[in-house]
Coordinates of C-alpha atoms and ligand atoms in Angstrom, one line a residue:
X1 CA 1.8 21.9 -22.9
X2 CA -0.8 19.1 -23.5
X3 CA -4.6 19.4 -23.4
X4 CA -6.6 17.5 -20.9
X5 CA -5.5 15.8 -17.7
X6 CA -2.4 13.8 -17.4
X7 CA -3.3 10.2 -16.7
X8 CA -1.3 9.2 -13.6
X9 CA -1.7 5.4 -13.7
X10 CA 1.2 4.5 -11.6
X11 CA 0.6 2.7 -8.3
X12 CA 1.4 5.6 -6.2
X13 CA 1.4 8.5 -6.0
X14 CA -2.1 8.1 -7.2
X15 CA -4.3 10.9 -8.6
X16 CA -5.6 13.4 -6.0
X17 CA -9.4 14.0 -6.2
X18 CA -10.6 17.5 -6.7
X19 CA -12.4 17.4 -3.4
X20 CA -9.1 16.7 -1.6
X21 CA -7.3 19.4 -3.6
X22 CA -9.9 21.9 -2.6
X23 CA -9.8 20.9 1.0
X24 CA -6.1 21.6 1.1
X25 CA -6.5 25.0 -0.4
X26 CA -6.6 26.7 3.0
X27 CA -4.5 29.1 5.0
X28 CA -2.0 27.5 7.3
X29 CA -3.2 27.8 10.9
X30 CA -1.4 27.9 14.2
X31 CA -0.7 24.3 15.1
X32 CA -0.9 25.1 18.8
X33 CA -4.4 26.5 18.5
X34 CA -7.8 25.1 19.5
X35 CA -8.8 25.2 15.9
X36 CA -5.9 22.9 15.0
X37 CA -6.7 20.5 17.8
X38 CA -10.1 19.9 16.2
X39 CA -8.4 19.0 12.9
X40 CA -5.8 16.9 14.7
X41 CA -8.4 14.9 16.6
X42 CA -10.5 14.4 13.5
X43 CA -7.7 12.9 11.4
X44 CA -6.3 10.8 14.2
X45 CA -9.7 9.3 14.9
X46 CA -10.6 9.0 11.3
X47 CA -7.3 7.2 10.5
X48 CA -8.2 4.6 13.2
X49 CA -11.3 3.7 11.1
X50 CA -9.3 3.2 8.0
X51 CA -6.8 1.0 9.7
X52 CA -9.7 -0.8 11.4
X53 CA -8.2 -0.3 14.9
X54 CA -9.3 1.1 18.3
X55 CA -5.6 1.7 19.1
X56 CA -3.4 4.7 18.4
X57 CA -2.5 5.7 14.9
X58 CA 0.4 8.2 14.5
X59 CA 0.9 10.5 11.6
X60 CA 4.5 11.7 10.8
X61 CA 5.4 14.3 8.2
X62 CA 7.3 11.8 6.1
X63 CA 7.3 9.4 3.2
X64 CA 6.4 5.8 3.7
X65 CA 10.1 5.1 4.1
X66 CA 10.1 7.2 7.2
X67 CA 7.2 5.3 8.7
X68 CA 9.1 2.0 8.0
X69 CA 12.0 3.4 10.0
X70 CA 9.7 4.5 12.8
X71 CA 8.4 0.9 13.0
X72 CA 12.0 -0.5 13.3
X73 CA 13.5 2.0 15.7
X74 CA 10.6 1.9 18.2
X75 CA 10.4 -1.9 18.5
X76 CA 13.7 -3.6 17.8
X77 CA 17.2 -3.5 19.3
X78 CA 20.6 -3.9 17.5
X79 CA 21.3 -7.6 16.9
X80 CA 17.7 -8.6 17.1
X81 CA 16.6 -11.4 14.6
X82 CA 13.6 -10.9 12.4
X83 CA 11.8 -12.8 9.7
X84 CA 11.1 -11.0 6.4
X85 CA 9.8 -12.3 3.1
X86 CA 11.2 -11.4 -0.3
X87 CA 7.9 -10.5 -2.1
X88 CA 9.6 -8.0 -4.3
X89 CA 11.4 -4.6 -4.5
X90 CA 9.8 -3.0 -1.5
X91 CA 10.3 -6.0 0.8
X92 CA 13.9 -5.9 -0.2
X93 CA 14.3 -2.2 0.6
X94 CA 12.7 -2.6 4.0
X95 CA 15.1 -5.5 4.6
X96 CA 18.1 -3.3 3.7
X97 CA 16.9 -0.6 6.1
X98 CA 16.6 -3.2 8.9
X99 CA 20.1 -4.4 8.2
X100 CA 21.4 -0.8 8.4
X101 CA 19.9 -0.6 11.8
X102 CA 21.9 -3.7 12.9
X103 CA 19.0 -6.1 12.6
X104 CA 19.8 -9.7 11.7
X105 CA 17.3 -10.5 8.9
X106 CA 16.2 -14.0 8.0
X107 CA 15.0 -13.3 4.5
X108 CA 12.7 -16.0 3.1
X109 CA 13.5 -16.0 -0.6
X110 CA 10.7 -15.4 -3.2
X111 CA 10.4 -15.3 -7.0
X112 CA 8.6 -11.9 -7.1
X113 CA 5.5 -13.6 -8.6
X114 CA 3.3 -14.2 -5.5
X115 CA 2.6 -13.0 -2.0
X116 CA 4.3 -14.3 1.2
X117 CA 3.6 -17.9 1.8
X118 CA 1.9 -18.4 5.2
X119 CA 3.1 -22.1 5.3
X120 CA 6.7 -21.0 4.8
X121 CA 6.5 -18.5 7.6
X122 CA 4.8 -21.1 9.9
X123 CA 7.5 -23.7 9.1
X124 CA 10.3 -21.2 9.9
X125 CA 8.6 -20.0 13.1
X126 CA 8.0 -23.6 14.3
X127 CA 11.8 -24.3 14.0
X128 CA 12.5 -21.2 16.2
X129 CA 11.8 -22.9 19.4
X130 CA 14.0 -20.5 21.4
X131 CA 11.9 -17.5 20.1
X132 CA 14.9 -15.7 18.8
X133 CA 12.9 -14.1 16.1
X134 CA 11.5 -10.8 17.5
X135 CA 9.3 -9.8 14.6
X136 CA 7.7 -11.0 11.3
X137 CA 7.8 -8.2 8.8
X138 CA 5.7 -8.5 5.7
X139 CA 4.6 -6.2 2.8
X140 CA 0.9 -6.5 2.4
X141 CA 0.6 -5.3 -1.2
X142 CA 3.9 -5.6 -3.0
X143 CA 3.7 -2.6 -5.3
X144 CA 6.6 -3.8 -7.5
X145 CA 4.9 -7.0 -8.5
X146 CA 1.2 -6.7 -8.0
X147 CA 0.9 -9.5 -5.5
X148 CA -1.0 -9.1 -2.2
X149 CA -0.1 -11.3 0.8
X150 CA -2.7 -12.8 3.0
X151 CA -2.0 -11.2 6.3
X152 CA -4.9 -12.9 8.2
X153 CA -3.5 -16.3 7.2
X154 CA 0.0 -15.2 8.3
X155 CA -1.4 -14.2 11.7
X156 CA -3.2 -17.6 11.9
X157 CA 0.1 -19.4 11.1
X158 CA 1.9 -17.4 13.9
X159 CA -0.9 -18.3 16.3
X160 CA -0.8 -22.0 15.4
X161 CA 2.8 -22.3 16.4
X162 CA 2.3 -19.9 19.4
X163 CA 5.2 -17.7 18.3
X164 CA 5.4 -14.4 20.3
X165 CA 7.1 -12.4 17.5
X166 CA 5.7 -9.0 16.7
X167 CA 3.8 -8.8 13.4
X168 CA 4.8 -5.7 11.4
X169 CA 3.0 -5.0 8.1
X170 CA 3.8 -2.5 5.3
X171 CA 0.2 -1.6 4.3
X172 CA 1.5 1.4 2.3
X173 CA -0.1 0.6 -1.0
X174 CA -3.0 -1.5 0.3
X175 CA -4.6 0.7 3.0
X176 CA -7.8 2.3 1.8
X177 CA -7.9 0.1 -1.3
X178 CA -7.6 -3.5 0.0
X179 CA -9.4 -5.0 3.0
X180 CA -7.0 -4.4 5.9
X181 CA -7.8 -5.2 9.6
X182 CA -5.1 -4.0 12.1
X183 CA -7.0 -5.2 15.2
X184 CA -8.7 -8.4 13.9
X185 CA -5.4 -9.7 12.4
X186 CA -3.6 -8.6 15.6
X187 CA -1.0 -6.7 13.7
X188 CA 1.5 -5.0 16.0
X189 CA 2.7 -2.2 13.7
X190 CA 1.0 -1.2 10.5
X191 CA 3.0 1.1 8.3
X192 CA 1.4 3.3 5.7
X193 CA 1.7 6.7 3.9
X194 CA -0.5 9.3 2.2
X195 CA 0.1 9.0 -1.6
X196 CA -1.5 5.7 -2.4
X197 CA -5.0 4.6 -1.2
X198 CA -5.4 7.8 0.8
X199 CA -5.4 9.7 -2.5
X200 CA -3.3 12.5 -1.1
X201 CA 0.0 14.1 -2.2
X202 CA 3.1 12.5 -0.7
X203 CA 4.2 13.7 2.7
X204 CA 2.4 11.8 5.5
X205 CA 3.7 8.5 7.1
X206 CA 1.5 6.4 9.4
X207 CA 2.1 3.9 12.2
X208 CA -0.8 2.1 13.8
X209 CA 0.3 0.2 16.9
X210 CA -0.8 -2.5 19.3
X211 CA -0.4 -2.5 23.1
X212 CA 2.3 -5.1 22.6
X213 CA 4.2 -2.9 20.2
X214 CA 4.0 0.0 22.6
X215 CA 5.3 -2.2 25.4
X216 CA 8.2 -3.3 23.2
X217 CA 9.0 0.4 22.6
X218 CA 9.4 0.9 26.4
X219 CA 12.3 -1.7 26.6
X220 CA 14.0 -1.7 23.2
X221 CA 17.4 -0.2 22.8
X222 CA 17.4 1.6 19.5
X223 CA 18.3 5.3 19.5
X224 CA 15.6 7.5 18.1
X225 CA 14.3 11.0 18.5
X226 CA 12.1 12.3 15.6
X227 CA 10.3 8.9 15.3
X228 CA 9.8 8.4 19.0
X229 CA 6.3 7.0 19.5
X230 CA 5.9 8.3 23.1
X231 CA 6.9 11.8 22.1
X232 CA 4.2 11.7 19.4
X233 CA 1.5 10.0 21.5
X234 CA 1.6 12.5 24.4
X235 CA 0.4 15.6 22.5
X236 CA -1.7 13.4 20.1
X237 CA -4.1 12.8 23.0
X238 CA -5.3 16.4 22.7
X239 CA -5.0 16.5 18.9
X240 CA -1.5 18.1 18.8
X241 CA 1.9 17.1 17.5
X242 CA 5.4 17.4 19.0
X243 CA 6.6 19.4 16.1
X244 CA 5.1 21.3 13.2
X245 CA 2.8 18.9 11.4
X246 CA 2.0 19.0 7.7
X247 CA -1.1 21.1 8.3
X248 CA -2.5 21.3 4.8
X249 CA -2.0 17.6 4.1
X250 CA -4.0 17.0 7.2
X251 CA -6.9 19.1 5.8
X252 CA -6.6 16.8 2.7
X253 CA -6.5 13.7 4.9
X254 CA -9.7 14.7 6.7
X255 CA -11.5 15.0 3.3
X256 CA -10.0 11.8 2.0
X257 CA -11.2 9.9 5.1
X258 CA -14.6 11.4 4.6
X259 CA -14.7 10.2 1.0
X260 CA -13.6 6.6 1.9
X261 CA -16.2 6.4 4.7
X262 CA -19.0 7.9 2.6
X263 CA -18.4 5.3 -0.1
X264 CA -18.1 2.7 2.6
X265 CA -14.8 0.7 3.0
X266 CA -16.4 -2.5 1.8
X267 CA -17.6 -0.8 -1.4
X268 CA -14.1 0.7 -1.8
X269 CA -12.6 -2.7 -1.6
X270 CA -15.1 -4.2 -4.1
X271 CA -14.5 -1.4 -6.5
X272 CA -10.7 -2.1 -6.5
X273 CA -11.3 -5.8 -7.0
X274 CA -13.6 -5.2 -10.0
X275 CA -11.2 -2.8 -11.7
X276 CA -8.3 -5.1 -11.1
X277 CA -10.2 -8.1 -12.5
X278 CA -11.2 -6.0 -15.6
X279 CA -7.6 -5.0 -16.1
X280 CA -6.6 -8.7 -16.0
X281 CA -9.3 -9.5 -18.5
X282 CA -7.7 -7.0 -20.9
X283 CA -4.2 -8.2 -20.3
X284 CA -5.2 -11.8 -20.8
X285 CA -7.0 -10.9 -24.0
X286 CA -3.9 -9.0 -25.3
X287 CA -2.0 -12.3 -24.9
X288 CA 0.3 -10.7 -22.4
X289 CA 1.2 -12.2 -19.0
X290 CA 0.4 -10.9 -15.6
X291 CA 3.5 -11.0 -13.4
X292 CA 1.6 -12.4 -10.4
X293 CA 1.1 -16.2 -10.9
X294 CA -1.0 -16.9 -7.8
X295 CA -4.7 -16.0 -8.4
X296 CA -5.3 -15.7 -4.7
X297 CA -2.7 -13.0 -4.5
X298 CA -3.7 -10.9 -7.5
X299 CA -3.5 -7.3 -6.4
X300 CA -6.6 -5.1 -6.4
X301 CA -4.3 -2.0 -6.6
X302 CA -2.1 -2.6 -9.6
X303 CA -1.4 -5.1 -12.3
X304 CA 2.2 -5.7 -13.4
X305 CA 2.4 -6.9 -17.0
X306 CA 5.3 -8.9 -18.5
X307 CA 6.6 -7.7 -21.8
X308 CA 7.0 -10.2 -24.6
X309 CA 10.7 -11.3 -24.9
X310 CA 12.8 -8.8 -26.9
X311 CA 10.6 -5.8 -26.0
X312 CA 11.6 -3.2 -23.5
X313 CA 9.0 -2.1 -21.0
X314 CA 10.5 1.4 -20.5
X315 CA 10.5 2.0 -24.2
X316 CA 6.8 1.1 -24.3
X317 CA 6.0 3.3 -21.4
X318 CA 7.7 6.2 -23.2
X319 CA 5.6 5.6 -26.3
X320 CA 2.4 5.8 -24.1
X321 CA 3.6 8.9 -22.3
X322 CA 4.6 10.7 -25.5
X323 CA 1.5 9.8 -27.4
X324 CA -1.2 9.7 -24.8
X325 CA 0.0 11.7 -21.9
X326 CA -0.3 8.7 -19.5
X327 CA 2.3 7.6 -17.0
X328 CA 2.5 3.8 -16.3
X329 CA 4.6 2.4 -13.5
X330 CA 8.1 1.1 -14.4
X331 CA 9.6 -2.2 -13.5
X332 CA 11.8 -1.9 -10.4
X333 CA 15.2 -3.4 -9.8
X334 CA 15.0 -7.2 -10.7
X335 CA 12.1 -6.6 -13.2
X336 CA 13.4 -3.3 -14.6
X337 CA 12.6 -3.1 -18.4
X338 CA 10.7 -6.4 -18.1
X339 CA 7.4 -5.2 -16.7
X340 CA 5.2 -2.2 -16.7
X341 CA 2.6 -1.6 -14.1
X342 CA -1.0 -0.3 -14.4
X343 CA -2.2 1.4 -11.3
X344 CA -6.0 1.2 -10.6
X345 CA -6.2 2.6 -7.1
X346 CA -7.8 5.5 -5.3
X347 CA -9.5 8.0 -7.5
X348 CA -10.4 5.5 -10.2
X349 CA -13.6 4.2 -11.7
X350 CA -14.8 2.2 -14.7
X351 CA -14.4 5.0 -17.3
X352 CA -11.0 6.1 -15.9
X353 CA -9.8 2.5 -16.1
X354 CA -11.1 2.0 -19.6
X355 CA -9.4 5.1 -20.8
X356 CA -6.2 4.0 -19.2
X357 CA -6.5 0.5 -20.8
X358 CA -7.3 2.2 -24.2
X359 CA -4.0 4.1 -23.9
X360 CA -2.2 0.8 -23.2
X361 CA -3.8 -0.9 -26.1
X362 CA -3.0 1.9 -28.5
X363 CA 0.5 2.0 -27.1
X364 CA 1.0 -1.7 -27.8
X365 CA 0.0 -1.0 -31.4
X366 CA 2.1 2.1 -31.9
X367 CA 5.2 0.5 -30.2
X368 CA 4.9 -2.5 -32.5
X369 CA 4.5 -5.0 -29.7
X370 CA 2.7 -8.3 -30.6
X371 CA -0.7 -8.4 -29.0
X372 CA -4.3 -9.4 -29.8
X373 CA -6.6 -6.4 -30.3
X374 CA -9.8 -6.2 -28.2
X375 CA -8.4 -6.2 -24.7
X376 CA -10.4 -3.0 -23.9
X377 CA -13.6 -4.8 -25.1
X378 CA -12.8 -7.7 -22.8
X379 CA -12.5 -5.3 -19.9
X380 CA -15.8 -3.6 -20.9
X381 CA -17.5 -7.0 -21.0
X382 CA -16.2 -7.9 -17.6
X383 CA -17.5 -4.6 -16.1
X384 CA -20.9 -4.8 -18.0
X385 CA -21.5 -8.4 -16.8
X386 CA -20.7 -7.6 -13.2
X387 CA -22.5 -4.5 -12.2
X388 CA -21.2 -2.7 -9.1
X389 CA -22.1 -4.7 -6.1
X390 CA -22.7 -3.3 -2.6
X391 CA -22.6 -6.2 -0.3
X392 CA -19.5 -7.3 1.6
X393 CA -20.2 -10.8 0.3
X394 CA -18.8 -9.5 -3.0
X395 CA -15.4 -9.2 -1.3
X396 CA -15.2 -13.0 -1.6
X397 CA -16.7 -13.7 -5.0
X398 CA -15.1 -11.1 -7.2
X399 CA -11.9 -12.8 -8.3
X400 CA -10.3 -13.3 -11.6
Ligands
PLP501 C1 5.4 3.3 -2.2 C2 5.8 2.2 -1.3 C3 6.8 2.4 -0.3 C4 7.7 3.6 -0.2 O1 7.0 4.7 0.2 P1 7.7 6.1 0.0 O2 6.7 7.1 0.3 O3 8.2 6.2 -1.4 O4 8.9 6.2 1.0 C5 7.1 1.3 0.5 N1 6.4 0.2 0.5 C6 5.4 0.0 -0.5 C7 4.7 -1.3 -0.5 C8 5.1 1.0 -1.4 O5 4.2 0.8 -2.3

């Protein structure tokens, strides 16, 4: 038993705000009742605002992985070719899932240190003159590396070569934290879930879809039942679900959406950028290396930090957990043991972040890892010199 709150500084699940916890502390109600329909309509409409879409958003009782599967089985057919980009661990998992469904994946290789390259995608699509590629599938924020891909630029690249492929985006760890525009970027399927920027417990998966994606679902040949969009969309019109929904998570979702809209999405995005930049100021001062090498792609959601050679990241994370009751994210697959990840998303502000960075800095000392003291001061300086901004213009100027 440890005093005080556990610091959950992993990039999802993220800490659940008290307001959301209280909103979920409700009796389960009849999911066929008029009272439920009100809740159903509120969360379905509210979700549209977070995805920045006027089109339908579906909410499945599932993890993000389930929502990945829904995107695949509703749009593609066995044998279809798709283009995916190796941004990191999550892109690799989505690719494996597509392959299991009989999809022929052209996987653009990557070094796990940057987002997807719009020029590389453009070049590959330009060569596909017969339009064999049915979809471009990209992870917006690669949670394993801390690199964010520029989806607007990828859309522009697709438009320049006039390629008709569907654009499917995993916005699982970016939605509600990083600017994301389903309609403006003409994304066909946006995939998300509850336990990252939505600040909810795990258990909800989302698909936001375009008319083009819905049309593809009418003619594709993949078997499906639980994930079938049309089965979901029919009752959704009246605020209902085709099977028992995760009622109490929906209470939480209604509250989380209210919190995001009260703060204002632009302010939410700026806050994440500031906290991320302050984190990088600390990491740079410590003399450690940020895994992401492309400043344009630095993630506002998390920072993956490379350990100095000869030091194990998991050993370090254990020191931090044992001494300071804080969980840091582990390195996944290719970068296991080589990086640790600091989550700075969702329910996070200046003082939460500074406490987390303090735990990291003390952990570096206790674990005997070579570093330069004063990283927390560097982060403080960054935050002091750049007071919280409210204008959307900040979205562009707050960088490294
Ligand atoms: C967390 C995450 C997933 C997986 O979501 P689950 O809820 O664990 O299934 C997929 N993609 C990205 C980018 C993620 O961050």
